């Protein structure tokens, strides 16, 4: 039916009508609706109550928060909570005027979590790190009933250490001028590439290196609520490439993609609801710079708030209930004849203000 109407009226006529309607709608919003909403307390809450965009995110957050709190109360496996608590202990240990006793409100929870994770054979550097930090904590803190009870639980834990490295706090390394120069060169060299060599997909071992470097990006309480879903299957790439915004003119040129996926059930706090977007974006920039250092070109792709597109990606990549795409990244080896946008950046005086 839509195709028939387009054939009768013409594509150009329909687009013109749509643009006029869109501009009229915006005038009504900024001229009438939004000024009223700003003057009436709580009015925006009701106005956006049934919004599809906000609604889907809020529904996911409610489910994610329920999942997190349920795990916390039932003392079941929760690696995100363990990572957060161990990081909090780390921060306590590095304080210059360290208190003789701290973390009493979560130390028992932490050792109980560690015990349950070791029991499920999640034995890796995360476990080694947790054990090293807890060892130091119990060595430097004074006696207290909660602390002593946690120590009893910790003493029953037997982890098979699989690393000779120490995972405790360390002194800041000296700054290297060569590193400054290398980063400046790398940052200036990286550009968004939209045209790639066909049938030449980077090896997975290189992608793994880039992901490991991406994981070094800052993350709130070291929770890292994101993952990199690498798509190098040609048929799947073809289905994925048309979904992000702005790929209409070059989707056929994309040979491989990465979906940066956020995970929402990592905190019980409403104020942390944007955590996966912030941390995922920080890691994504690390990832693209890492790709550049390995000779692999990349291009971040716009991922708008669109429930239908979210659902398509969820089905294609079998995402979990509390996962959603943050952004997409096209990658590959840059085509020799492909051009780059110059993209002049803002000057310093528009980017920076002191105090």
PDB file of N, CA and C in Angstrom, residues 110-204:
ATOM      1  N   UNK A 110      31.679  -9.030  50.360  1.00  0.00           N
ATOM      2  CA  UNK A 110      32.723  -9.202  49.348  1.00  0.00           C
ATOM      3  C   UNK A 110      33.354 -10.599  49.411  1.00  0.00           C
ATOM      4  N   UNK A 111      33.715 -11.036  50.590  1.00  0.00           N
ATOM      5  CA  UNK A 111      34.356 -12.355  50.696  1.00  0.00           C
ATOM      6  C   UNK A 111      33.363 -13.472  50.393  1.00  0.00           C
ATOM      7  N   UNK A 112      32.084 -13.256  50.725  1.00  0.00           N
ATOM      8  CA  UNK A 112      31.054 -14.251  50.402  1.00  0.00           C
ATOM      9  C   UNK A 112      30.885 -14.366  48.890  1.00  0.00           C
ATOM     10  N   UNK A 113      30.890 -13.230  48.210  1.00  0.00           N
ATOM     11  CA  UNK A 113      30.807 -13.217  46.748  1.00  0.00           C
ATOM     12  C   UNK A 113      31.991 -13.941  46.124  1.00  0.00           C
ATOM     13  N   UNK A 114      33.182 -13.641  46.639  1.00  0.00           N
ATOM     14  CA  UNK A 114      34.396 -14.264  46.106  1.00  0.00           C
ATOM     15  C   UNK A 114      34.325 -15.779  46.270  1.00  0.00           C
ATOM     16  N   UNK A 115      33.852 -16.219  47.423  1.00  0.00           N
ATOM     17  CA  UNK A 115      33.759 -17.665  47.681  1.00  0.00           C
ATOM     18  C   UNK A 115      32.804 -18.331  46.690  1.00  0.00           C
ATOM     19  N   UNK A 116      31.673 -17.688  46.413  1.00  0.00           N
ATOM     20  CA  UNK A 116      30.700 -18.287  45.492  1.00  0.00           C
ATOM     21  C   UNK A 116      31.234 -18.313  44.064  1.00  0.00           C
ATOM     22  N   UNK A 117      31.998 -17.292  43.682  1.00  0.00           N
ATOM     23  CA  UNK A 117      32.556 -17.242  42.330  1.00  0.00           C
ATOM     24  C   UNK A 117      33.659 -18.277  42.135  1.00  0.00           C
ATOM     25  N   UNK A 118      34.480 -18.462  43.157  1.00  0.00           N
ATOM     26  CA  UNK A 118      35.528 -19.493  43.070  1.00  0.00           C
ATOM     27  C   UNK A 118      34.899 -20.880  43.005  1.00  0.00           C
ATOM     28  N   UNK A 119      33.821 -21.063  43.751  1.00  0.00           N
ATOM     29  CA  UNK A 119      33.131 -22.364  43.759  1.00  0.00           C
ATOM     30  C   UNK A 119      32.588 -22.713  42.379  1.00  0.00           C
ATOM     31  N   UNK A 120      32.261 -21.686  41.588  1.00  0.00           N
ATOM     32  CA  UNK A 120      31.738 -21.943  40.241  1.00  0.00           C
ATOM     33  C   UNK A 120      32.855 -21.996  39.195  1.00  0.00           C
ATOM     34  N   UNK A 121      34.091 -22.061  39.681  1.00  0.00           N
ATOM     35  CA  UNK A 121      35.276 -22.241  38.832  1.00  0.00           C
ATOM     36  C   UNK A 121      35.536 -21.045  37.913  1.00  0.00           C
ATOM     37  N   UNK A 122      35.139 -19.855  38.357  1.00  0.00           N
ATOM     38  CA  UNK A 122      35.508 -18.638  37.638  1.00  0.00           C
ATOM     39  C   UNK A 122      36.897 -18.221  38.106  1.00  0.00           C
ATOM     40  N   UNK A 123      37.913 -18.940  37.673  1.00  0.00           N
ATOM     41  CA  UNK A 123      39.270 -18.755  38.188  1.00  0.00           C
ATOM     42  C   UNK A 123      40.120 -18.053  37.134  1.00  0.00           C
ATOM     43  N   UNK A 124      40.406 -16.777  37.342  1.00  0.00           N
ATOM     44  CA  UNK A 124      41.225 -16.023  36.398  1.00  0.00           C
ATOM     45  C   UNK A 124      41.875 -14.857  37.116  1.00  0.00           C
ATOM     46  N   UNK A 125      42.415 -13.898  36.366  1.00  0.00           N
ATOM     47  CA  UNK A 125      43.105 -12.769  36.998  1.00  0.00           C
ATOM     48  C   UNK A 125      42.168 -11.904  37.837  1.00  0.00           C
ATOM     49  N   UNK A 126      40.877 -11.895  37.533  1.00  0.00           N
ATOM     50  CA  UNK A 126      39.950 -11.147  38.372  1.00  0.00           C
ATOM     51  C   UNK A 126      39.907 -11.737  39.787  1.00  0.00           C
ATOM     52  N   UNK A 127      39.940 -13.048  39.856  1.00  0.00           N
ATOM     53  CA  UNK A 127      39.962 -13.724  41.156  1.00  0.00           C
ATOM     54  C   UNK A 127      41.302 -13.491  41.853  1.00  0.00           C
ATOM     55  N   UNK A 128      42.404 -13.569  41.094  1.00  0.00           N
ATOM     56  CA  UNK A 128      43.730 -13.308  41.664  1.00  0.00           C
ATOM     57  C   UNK A 128      43.802 -11.894  42.233  1.00  0.00           C
ATOM     58  N   UNK A 129      43.260 -10.959  41.497  1.00  0.00           N
ATOM     59  CA  UNK A 129      43.237  -9.556  41.930  1.00  0.00           C
ATOM     60  C   UNK A 129      42.442  -9.418  43.231  1.00  0.00           C
ATOM     61  N   UNK A 130      41.257 -10.024  43.276  1.00  0.00           N
ATOM     62  CA  UNK A 130      40.420  -9.949  44.474  1.00  0.00           C
ATOM     63  C   UNK A 130      41.143 -10.544  45.680  1.00  0.00           C
ATOM     64  N   UNK A 131      41.796 -11.674  45.492  1.00  0.00           N
ATOM     65  CA  UNK A 131      42.518 -12.331  46.593  1.00  0.00           C
ATOM     66  C   UNK A 131      43.674 -11.469  47.088  1.00  0.00           C
ATOM     67  N   UNK A 132      44.433 -10.874  46.160  1.00  0.00           N
ATOM     68  CA  UNK A 132      45.569 -10.030  46.556  1.00  0.00           C
ATOM     69  C   UNK A 132      45.110  -8.811  47.349  1.00  0.00           C
ATOM     70  N   UNK A 133      44.037  -8.166  46.898  1.00  0.00           N
ATOM     71  CA  UNK A 133      43.544  -6.960  47.588  1.00  0.00           C
ATOM     72  C   UNK A 133      42.997  -7.332  48.963  1.00  0.00           C
ATOM     73  N   UNK A 134      42.271  -8.433  49.049  1.00  0.00           N
ATOM     74  CA  UNK A 134      41.731  -8.856  50.353  1.00  0.00           C
ATOM     75  C   UNK A 134      42.849  -9.246  51.308  1.00  0.00           C
ATOM     76  N   UNK A 135      43.877  -9.910  50.800  1.00  0.00           N
ATOM     77  CA  UNK A 135      45.039 -10.238  51.646  1.00  0.00           C
ATOM     78  C   UNK A 135      45.634  -8.978  52.252  1.00  0.00           C
ATOM     79  N   UNK A 136      45.833  -7.952  51.423  1.00  0.00           N
ATOM     80  CA  UNK A 136      46.406  -6.700  51.915  1.00  0.00           C
ATOM     81  C   UNK A 136      45.468  -6.019  52.903  1.00  0.00           C
ATOM     82  N   UNK A 137      44.176  -6.070  52.602  1.00  0.00           N
ATOM     83  CA  UNK A 137      43.198  -5.449  53.494  1.00  0.00           C
ATOM     84  C   UNK A 137      43.278  -6.056  54.891  1.00  0.00           C
ATOM     85  N   UNK A 138      43.277  -7.366  54.968  1.00  0.00           N
ATOM     86  CA  UNK A 138      43.290  -8.019  56.278  1.00  0.00           C
ATOM     87  C   UNK A 138      44.636  -7.846  56.988  1.00  0.00           C
ATOM     88  N   UNK A 139      45.711  -7.623  56.248  1.00  0.00           N
ATOM     89  CA  UNK A 139      47.026  -7.404  56.839  1.00  0.00           C
ATOM     90  C   UNK A 139      47.138  -6.041  57.522  1.00  0.00           C
ATOM     91  N   UNK A 140      46.470  -5.024  56.969  1.00  0.00           N
ATOM     92  CA  UNK A 140      46.682  -3.652  57.461  1.00  0.00           C
ATOM     93  C   UNK A 140      45.547  -3.116  58.326  1.00  0.00           C
ATOM     94  N   UNK A 141      44.424  -3.818  58.408  1.00  0.00           N
ATOM     95  CA  UNK A 141      43.290  -3.307  59.180  1.00  0.00           C
ATOM     96  C   UNK A 141      43.261  -3.886  60.592  1.00  0.00           C
ATOM     97  N   UNK A 142      42.668  -3.127  61.507  1.00  0.00           N
ATOM     98  CA  UNK A 142      42.565  -3.562  62.899  1.00  0.00           C
ATOM     99  C   UNK A 142      41.375  -4.506  63.087  1.00  0.00           C
ATOM    100  N   UNK A 143      41.382  -5.148  64.252  1.00  0.00           N
ATOM    101  CA  UNK A 143      40.312  -6.098  64.571  1.00  0.00           C
ATOM    102  C   UNK A 143      38.969  -5.379  64.748  1.00  0.00           C
ATOM    103  N   UNK A 144      37.926  -6.085  64.296  1.00  0.00           N
ATOM    104  CA  UNK A 144      36.544  -5.629  64.466  1.00  0.00           C
ATOM    105  C   UNK A 144      35.670  -6.844  64.187  1.00  0.00           C
ATOM    106  N   UNK A 145      34.553  -7.012  64.906  1.00  0.00           N
ATOM    107  CA  UNK A 145      33.719  -8.206  64.709  1.00  0.00           C
ATOM    108  C   UNK A 145      33.359  -8.480  63.251  1.00  0.00           C
ATOM    109  N   UNK A 146      32.954  -7.465  62.492  1.00  0.00           N
ATOM    110  CA  UNK A 146      32.584  -7.678  61.084  1.00  0.00           C
ATOM    111  C   UNK A 146      33.808  -8.033  60.244  1.00  0.00           C
ATOM    112  N   UNK A 147      34.893  -7.321  60.501  1.00  0.00           N
ATOM    113  CA  UNK A 147      36.135  -7.596  59.770  1.00  0.00           C
ATOM    114  C   UNK A 147      36.653  -8.984  60.095  1.00  0.00           C
ATOM    115  N   UNK A 148      36.597  -9.370  61.378  1.00  0.00           N
ATOM    116  CA  UNK A 148      37.109 -10.676  61.798  1.00  0.00           C
ATOM    117  C   UNK A 148      36.261 -11.821  61.248  1.00  0.00           C
ATOM    118  N   UNK A 149      34.956 -11.607  61.173  1.00  0.00           N
ATOM    119  CA  UNK A 149      34.078 -12.635  60.608  1.00  0.00           C
ATOM    120  C   UNK A 149      34.354 -12.817  59.115  1.00  0.00           C
ATOM    121  N   UNK A 150      34.604 -11.700  58.431  1.00  0.00           N
ATOM    122  CA  UNK A 150      34.955 -11.775  57.019  1.00  0.00           C
ATOM    123  C   UNK A 150      36.278 -12.507  56.823  1.00  0.00           C
ATOM    124  N   UNK A 151      37.215 -12.291  57.735  1.00  0.00           N
ATOM    125  CA  UNK A 151      38.516 -12.968  57.655  1.00  0.00           C
ATOM    126  C   UNK A 151      38.347 -14.480  57.813  1.00  0.00           C
ATOM    127  N   UNK A 152      37.435 -14.893  58.685  1.00  0.00           N
ATOM    128  CA  UNK A 152      37.169 -16.327  58.861  1.00  0.00           C
ATOM    129  C   UNK A 152      36.672 -16.948  57.557  1.00  0.00           C
ATOM    130  N   UNK A 153      35.755 -16.239  56.898  1.00  0.00           N
ATOM    131  CA  UNK A 153      35.237 -16.739  55.610  1.00  0.00           C
ATOM    132  C   UNK A 153      36.363 -16.775  54.575  1.00  0.00           C
ATOM    133  N   UNK A 154      37.165 -15.711  54.544  1.00  0.00           N
ATOM    134  CA  UNK A 154      38.248 -15.611  53.566  1.00  0.00           C
ATOM    135  C   UNK A 154      39.288 -16.713  53.772  1.00  0.00           C
ATOM    136  N   UNK A 155      39.524 -17.084  55.015  1.00  0.00           N
ATOM    137  CA  UNK A 155      40.530 -18.118  55.306  1.00  0.00           C
ATOM    138  C   UNK A 155      40.093 -19.500  54.822  1.00  0.00           C
ATOM    139  N   UNK A 156      38.797 -19.656  54.543  1.00  0.00           N
ATOM    140  CA  UNK A 156      38.309 -20.952  54.041  1.00  0.00           C
ATOM    141  C   UNK A 156      38.368 -21.034  52.514  1.00  0.00           C
ATOM    142  N   UNK A 157      38.693 -19.912  51.884  1.00  0.00           N
ATOM    143  CA  UNK A 157      38.730 -19.867  50.425  1.00  0.00           C
ATOM    144  C   UNK A 157      40.071 -20.389  49.918  1.00  0.00           C
ATOM    145  N   UNK A 158      40.013 -21.305  48.994  1.00  0.00           N
ATOM    146  CA  UNK A 158      41.248 -21.822  48.386  1.00  0.00           C
ATOM    147  C   UNK A 158      41.161 -21.608  46.879  1.00  0.00           C
ATOM    148  N   UNK A 159      41.897 -20.599  46.407  1.00  0.00           N
ATOM    149  CA  UNK A 159      41.918 -20.291  44.980  1.00  0.00           C
ATOM    150  C   UNK A 159      43.200 -20.827  44.367  1.00  0.00           C
ATOM    151  N   UNK A 160      43.083 -21.452  43.210  1.00  0.00           N
ATOM    152  CA  UNK A 160      44.265 -21.938  42.489  1.00  0.00           C
ATOM    153  C   UNK A 160      44.870 -20.773  41.711  1.00  0.00           C
ATOM    154  N   UNK A 161      45.864 -20.145  42.297  1.00  0.00           N
ATOM    155  CA  UNK A 161      46.466 -18.969  41.668  1.00  0.00           C
ATOM    156  C   UNK A 161      47.146 -19.369  40.367  1.00  0.00           C
ATOM    157  N   UNK A 162      46.793 -18.686  39.284  1.00  0.00           N
ATOM    158  CA  UNK A 162      47.336 -19.029  37.976  1.00  0.00           C
ATOM    159  C   UNK A 162      48.171 -17.908  37.381  1.00  0.00           C
ATOM    160  N   UNK A 163      48.715 -17.040  38.246  1.00  0.00           N
ATOM    161  CA  UNK A 163      49.558 -15.943  37.777  1.00  0.00           C
ATOM    162  C   UNK A 163      50.624 -15.629  38.814  1.00  0.00           C
ATOM    163  N   UNK A 164      51.810 -15.285  38.319  1.00  0.00           N
ATOM    164  CA  UNK A 164      52.906 -14.902  39.220  1.00  0.00           C
ATOM    165  C   UNK A 164      52.900 -13.404  39.503  1.00  0.00           C
ATOM    166  N   UNK A 165      52.030 -12.671  38.825  1.00  0.00           N
ATOM    167  CA  UNK A 165      51.986 -11.218  39.013  1.00  0.00           C
ATOM    168  C   UNK A 165      51.321 -10.852  40.335  1.00  0.00           C
ATOM    169  N   UNK A 166      51.724  -9.673  40.839  1.00  0.00           N
ATOM    170  CA  UNK A 166      51.051  -9.114  42.008  1.00  0.00           C
ATOM    171  C   UNK A 166      50.017  -8.111  41.520  1.00  0.00           C
ATOM    172  N   UNK A 167      48.816  -8.138  42.098  1.00  0.00           N
ATOM    173  CA  UNK A 167      47.732  -7.276  41.648  1.00  0.00           C
ATOM    174  C   UNK A 167      47.405  -6.189  42.664  1.00  0.00           C
ATOM    175  N   UNK A 168      48.358  -5.870  43.535  1.00  0.00           N
ATOM    176  CA  UNK A 168      48.137  -4.829  44.528  1.00  0.00           C
ATOM    177  C   UNK A 168      48.454  -3.445  44.007  1.00  0.00           C
ATOM    178  N   UNK A 169      48.138  -2.395  44.791  1.00  0.00           N
ATOM    179  CA  UNK A 169      48.431  -1.014  44.387  1.00  0.00           C
ATOM    180  C   UNK A 169      49.921  -0.804  44.116  1.00  0.00           C
ATOM    181  N   UNK A 170      50.248   0.131  43.208  1.00  0.00           N
ATOM    182  CA  UNK A 170      51.653   0.379  42.871  1.00  0.00           C
ATOM    183  C   UNK A 170      51.888   1.866  42.651  1.00  0.00           C
ATOM    184  N   UNK A 171      53.158   2.264  42.620  1.00  0.00           N
ATOM    185  CA  UNK A 171      53.536   3.668  42.457  1.00  0.00           C
ATOM    186  C   UNK A 171      53.350   4.101  40.995  1.00  0.00           C
ATOM    187  N   UNK A 172      52.933   5.344  40.804  1.00  0.00           N
ATOM    188  CA  UNK A 172      52.734   5.890  39.453  1.00  0.00           C
ATOM    189  C   UNK A 172      54.051   5.830  38.681  1.00  0.00           C
ATOM    190  N   UNK A 173      54.067   5.228  37.478  1.00  0.00           N
ATOM    191  CA  UNK A 173      55.312   5.156  36.702  1.00  0.00           C
ATOM    192  C   UNK A 173      55.713   6.519  36.152  1.00  0.00           C
ATOM    193  N   UNK A 174      56.999   6.685  35.876  1.00  0.00           N
ATOM    194  CA  UNK A 174      57.493   7.949  35.336  1.00  0.00           C
ATOM    195  C   UNK A 174      56.932   8.201  33.938  1.00  0.00           C
ATOM    196  N   UNK A 175      56.703   9.478  33.640  1.00  0.00           N
ATOM    197  CA  UNK A 175      56.180   9.857  32.331  1.00  0.00           C
ATOM    198  C   UNK A 175      57.281   9.768  31.275  1.00  0.00           C
ATOM    199  N   UNK A 176      56.939   9.269  30.106  1.00  0.00           N
ATOM    200  CA  UNK A 176      57.896   9.089  29.023  1.00  0.00           C
ATOM    201  C   UNK A 176      57.529  10.041  27.871  1.00  0.00           C
ATOM    202  N   UNK A 177      58.467  10.910  27.486  1.00  0.00           N
ATOM    203  CA  UNK A 177      58.196  11.886  26.428  1.00  0.00           C
ATOM    204  C   UNK A 177      57.921  11.206  25.089  1.00  0.00           C
ATOM    205  N   UNK A 178      58.551  10.056  24.869  1.00  0.00           N
ATOM    206  CA  UNK A 178      58.318   9.322  23.621  1.00  0.00           C
ATOM    207  C   UNK A 178      56.866   8.859  23.526  1.00  0.00           C
ATOM    208  N   UNK A 179      56.289   8.480  24.679  1.00  0.00           N
ATOM    209  CA  UNK A 179      54.886   8.048  24.705  1.00  0.00           C
ATOM    210  C   UNK A 179      53.961   9.202  24.325  1.00  0.00           C
ATOM    211  N   UNK A 180      54.291  10.420  24.804  1.00  0.00           N
ATOM    212  CA  UNK A 180      53.487  11.595  24.469  1.00  0.00           C
ATOM    213  C   UNK A 180      53.491  11.831  22.963  1.00  0.00           C
ATOM    214  N   UNK A 181      54.681  11.732  22.369  1.00  0.00           N
ATOM    215  CA  UNK A 181      54.814  11.950  20.930  1.00  0.00           C
ATOM    216  C   UNK A 181      54.050  10.873  20.159  1.00  0.00           C
ATOM    217  N   UNK A 182      54.176   9.622  20.588  1.00  0.00           N
ATOM    218  CA  UNK A 182      53.520   8.511  19.895  1.00  0.00           C
ATOM    219  C   UNK A 182      52.007   8.670  19.912  1.00  0.00           C
ATOM    220  N   UNK A 183      51.477   9.096  21.065  1.00  0.00           N
ATOM    221  CA  UNK A 183      50.027   9.251  21.150  1.00  0.00           C
ATOM    222  C   UNK A 183      49.557  10.395  20.258  1.00  0.00           C
ATOM    223  N   UNK A 184      50.295  11.491  20.233  1.00  0.00           N
ATOM    224  CA  UNK A 184      49.911  12.629  19.389  1.00  0.00           C
ATOM    225  C   UNK A 184      49.856  12.210  17.923  1.00  0.00           C
ATOM    226  N   UNK A 185      50.839  11.430  17.489  1.00  0.00           N
ATOM    227  CA  UNK A 185      50.871  10.943  16.104  1.00  0.00           C
ATOM    228  C   UNK A 185      49.676  10.040  15.840  1.00  0.00           C
ATOM    229  N   UNK A 186      49.402   9.124  16.767  1.00  0.00           N
ATOM    230  CA  UNK A 186      48.305   8.170  16.611  1.00  0.00           C
ATOM    231  C   UNK A 186      46.952   8.877  16.558  1.00  0.00           C
ATOM    232  N   UNK A 187      46.735   9.822  17.481  1.00  0.00           N
ATOM    233  CA  UNK A 187      45.456  10.528  17.555  1.00  0.00           C
ATOM    234  C   UNK A 187      45.208  11.360  16.294  1.00  0.00           C
ATOM    235  N   UNK A 188      46.261  11.988  15.753  1.00  0.00           N
ATOM    236  CA  UNK A 188      46.117  12.801  14.544  1.00  0.00           C
ATOM    237  C   UNK A 188      45.932  11.932  13.305  1.00  0.00           C
ATOM    238  N   UNK A 189      46.500  10.739  13.337  1.00  0.00           N
ATOM    239  CA  UNK A 189      46.430   9.840  12.179  1.00  0.00           C
ATOM    240  C   UNK A 189      45.065   9.170  12.047  1.00  0.00           C
ATOM    241  N   UNK A 190      44.427   8.848  13.182  1.00  0.00           N
ATOM    242  CA  UNK A 190      43.168   8.122  13.117  1.00  0.00           C
ATOM    243  C   UNK A 190      42.054   8.983  12.535  1.00  0.00           C
ATOM    244  N   UNK A 191      41.443   8.511  11.503  1.00  0.00           N
ATOM    245  CA  UNK A 191      40.310   9.167  10.881  1.00  0.00           C
ATOM    246  C   UNK A 191      39.207   8.138  10.643  1.00  0.00           C
ATOM    247  N   UNK A 192      37.989   8.597  10.492  1.00  0.00           N
ATOM    248  CA  UNK A 192      36.882   7.681  10.226  1.00  0.00           C
ATOM    249  C   UNK A 192      36.906   7.254   8.761  1.00  0.00           C
ATOM    250  N   UNK A 193      37.176   5.966   8.545  1.00  0.00           N
ATOM    251  CA  UNK A 193      37.270   5.401   7.198  1.00  0.00           C
ATOM    252  C   UNK A 193      35.950   4.710   6.859  1.00  0.00           C
ATOM    253  N   UNK A 194      35.419   4.992   5.679  1.00  0.00           N
ATOM    254  CA  UNK A 194      34.126   4.424   5.281  1.00  0.00           C
ATOM    255  C   UNK A 194      34.223   3.463   4.101  1.00  0.00           C
ATOM    256  N   UNK A 195      35.418   3.325   3.542  1.00  0.00           N
ATOM    257  CA  UNK A 195      35.602   2.443   2.391  1.00  0.00           C
ATOM    258  C   UNK A 195      36.763   1.492   2.675  1.00  0.00           C
ATOM    259  N   UNK A 196      36.477   0.204   2.612  1.00  0.00           N
ATOM    260  CA  UNK A 196      37.438  -0.814   3.029  1.00  0.00           C
ATOM    261  C   UNK A 196      37.775  -1.773   1.883  1.00  0.00           C
ATOM    262  N   UNK A 197      38.948  -2.413   2.018  1.00  0.00           N
ATOM    263  CA  UNK A 197      39.335  -3.425   1.043  1.00  0.00           C
ATOM    264  C   UNK A 197      38.354  -4.593   1.114  1.00  0.00           C
ATOM    265  N   UNK A 198      37.747  -4.976  -0.006  1.00  0.00           N
ATOM    266  CA  UNK A 198      36.809  -6.108   0.023  1.00  0.00           C
ATOM    267  C   UNK A 198      37.557  -7.422   0.237  1.00  0.00           C
ATOM    268  N   UNK A 199      36.889  -8.361   0.879  1.00  0.00           N
ATOM    269  CA  UNK A 199      37.453  -9.709   1.087  1.00  0.00           C
ATOM    270  C   UNK A 199      38.805  -9.700   1.805  1.00  0.00           C
ATOM    271  N   UNK A 200      39.008  -8.720   2.677  1.00  0.00           N
ATOM    272  CA  UNK A 200      40.250  -8.661   3.445  1.00  0.00           C
ATOM    273  C   UNK A 200      39.923  -8.252   4.870  1.00  0.00           C
ATOM    274  N   UNK A 201      39.475  -9.198   5.640  1.00  0.00           N
ATOM    275  CA  UNK A 201      39.050  -8.944   7.020  1.00  0.00           C
ATOM    276  C   UNK A 201      40.220  -9.178   7.969  1.00  0.00           C
ATOM    277  N   UNK A 202      40.520  -8.245   8.870  1.00  0.00           N
ATOM    278  CA  UNK A 202      41.618  -8.410   9.835  1.00  0.00           C
ATOM    279  C   UNK A 202      41.485  -9.698  10.652  1.00  0.00           C
ATOM    280  N   UNK A 203      42.620 -10.267  10.980  1.00  0.00           N
ATOM    281  CA  UNK A 203      42.630 -11.509  11.755  1.00  0.00           C
ATOM    282  C   UNK A 203      42.012 -11.286  13.135  1.00  0.00           C
ATOM    283  N   UNK A 204      41.388 -12.324  13.627  1.00  0.00           N
ATOM    284  CA  UNK A 204      40.734 -12.231  14.936  1.00  0.00           C
ATOM    285  C   UNK A 204      41.728 -12.005  16.065  1.00  0.00           C
TER     286      UNK A 204
END
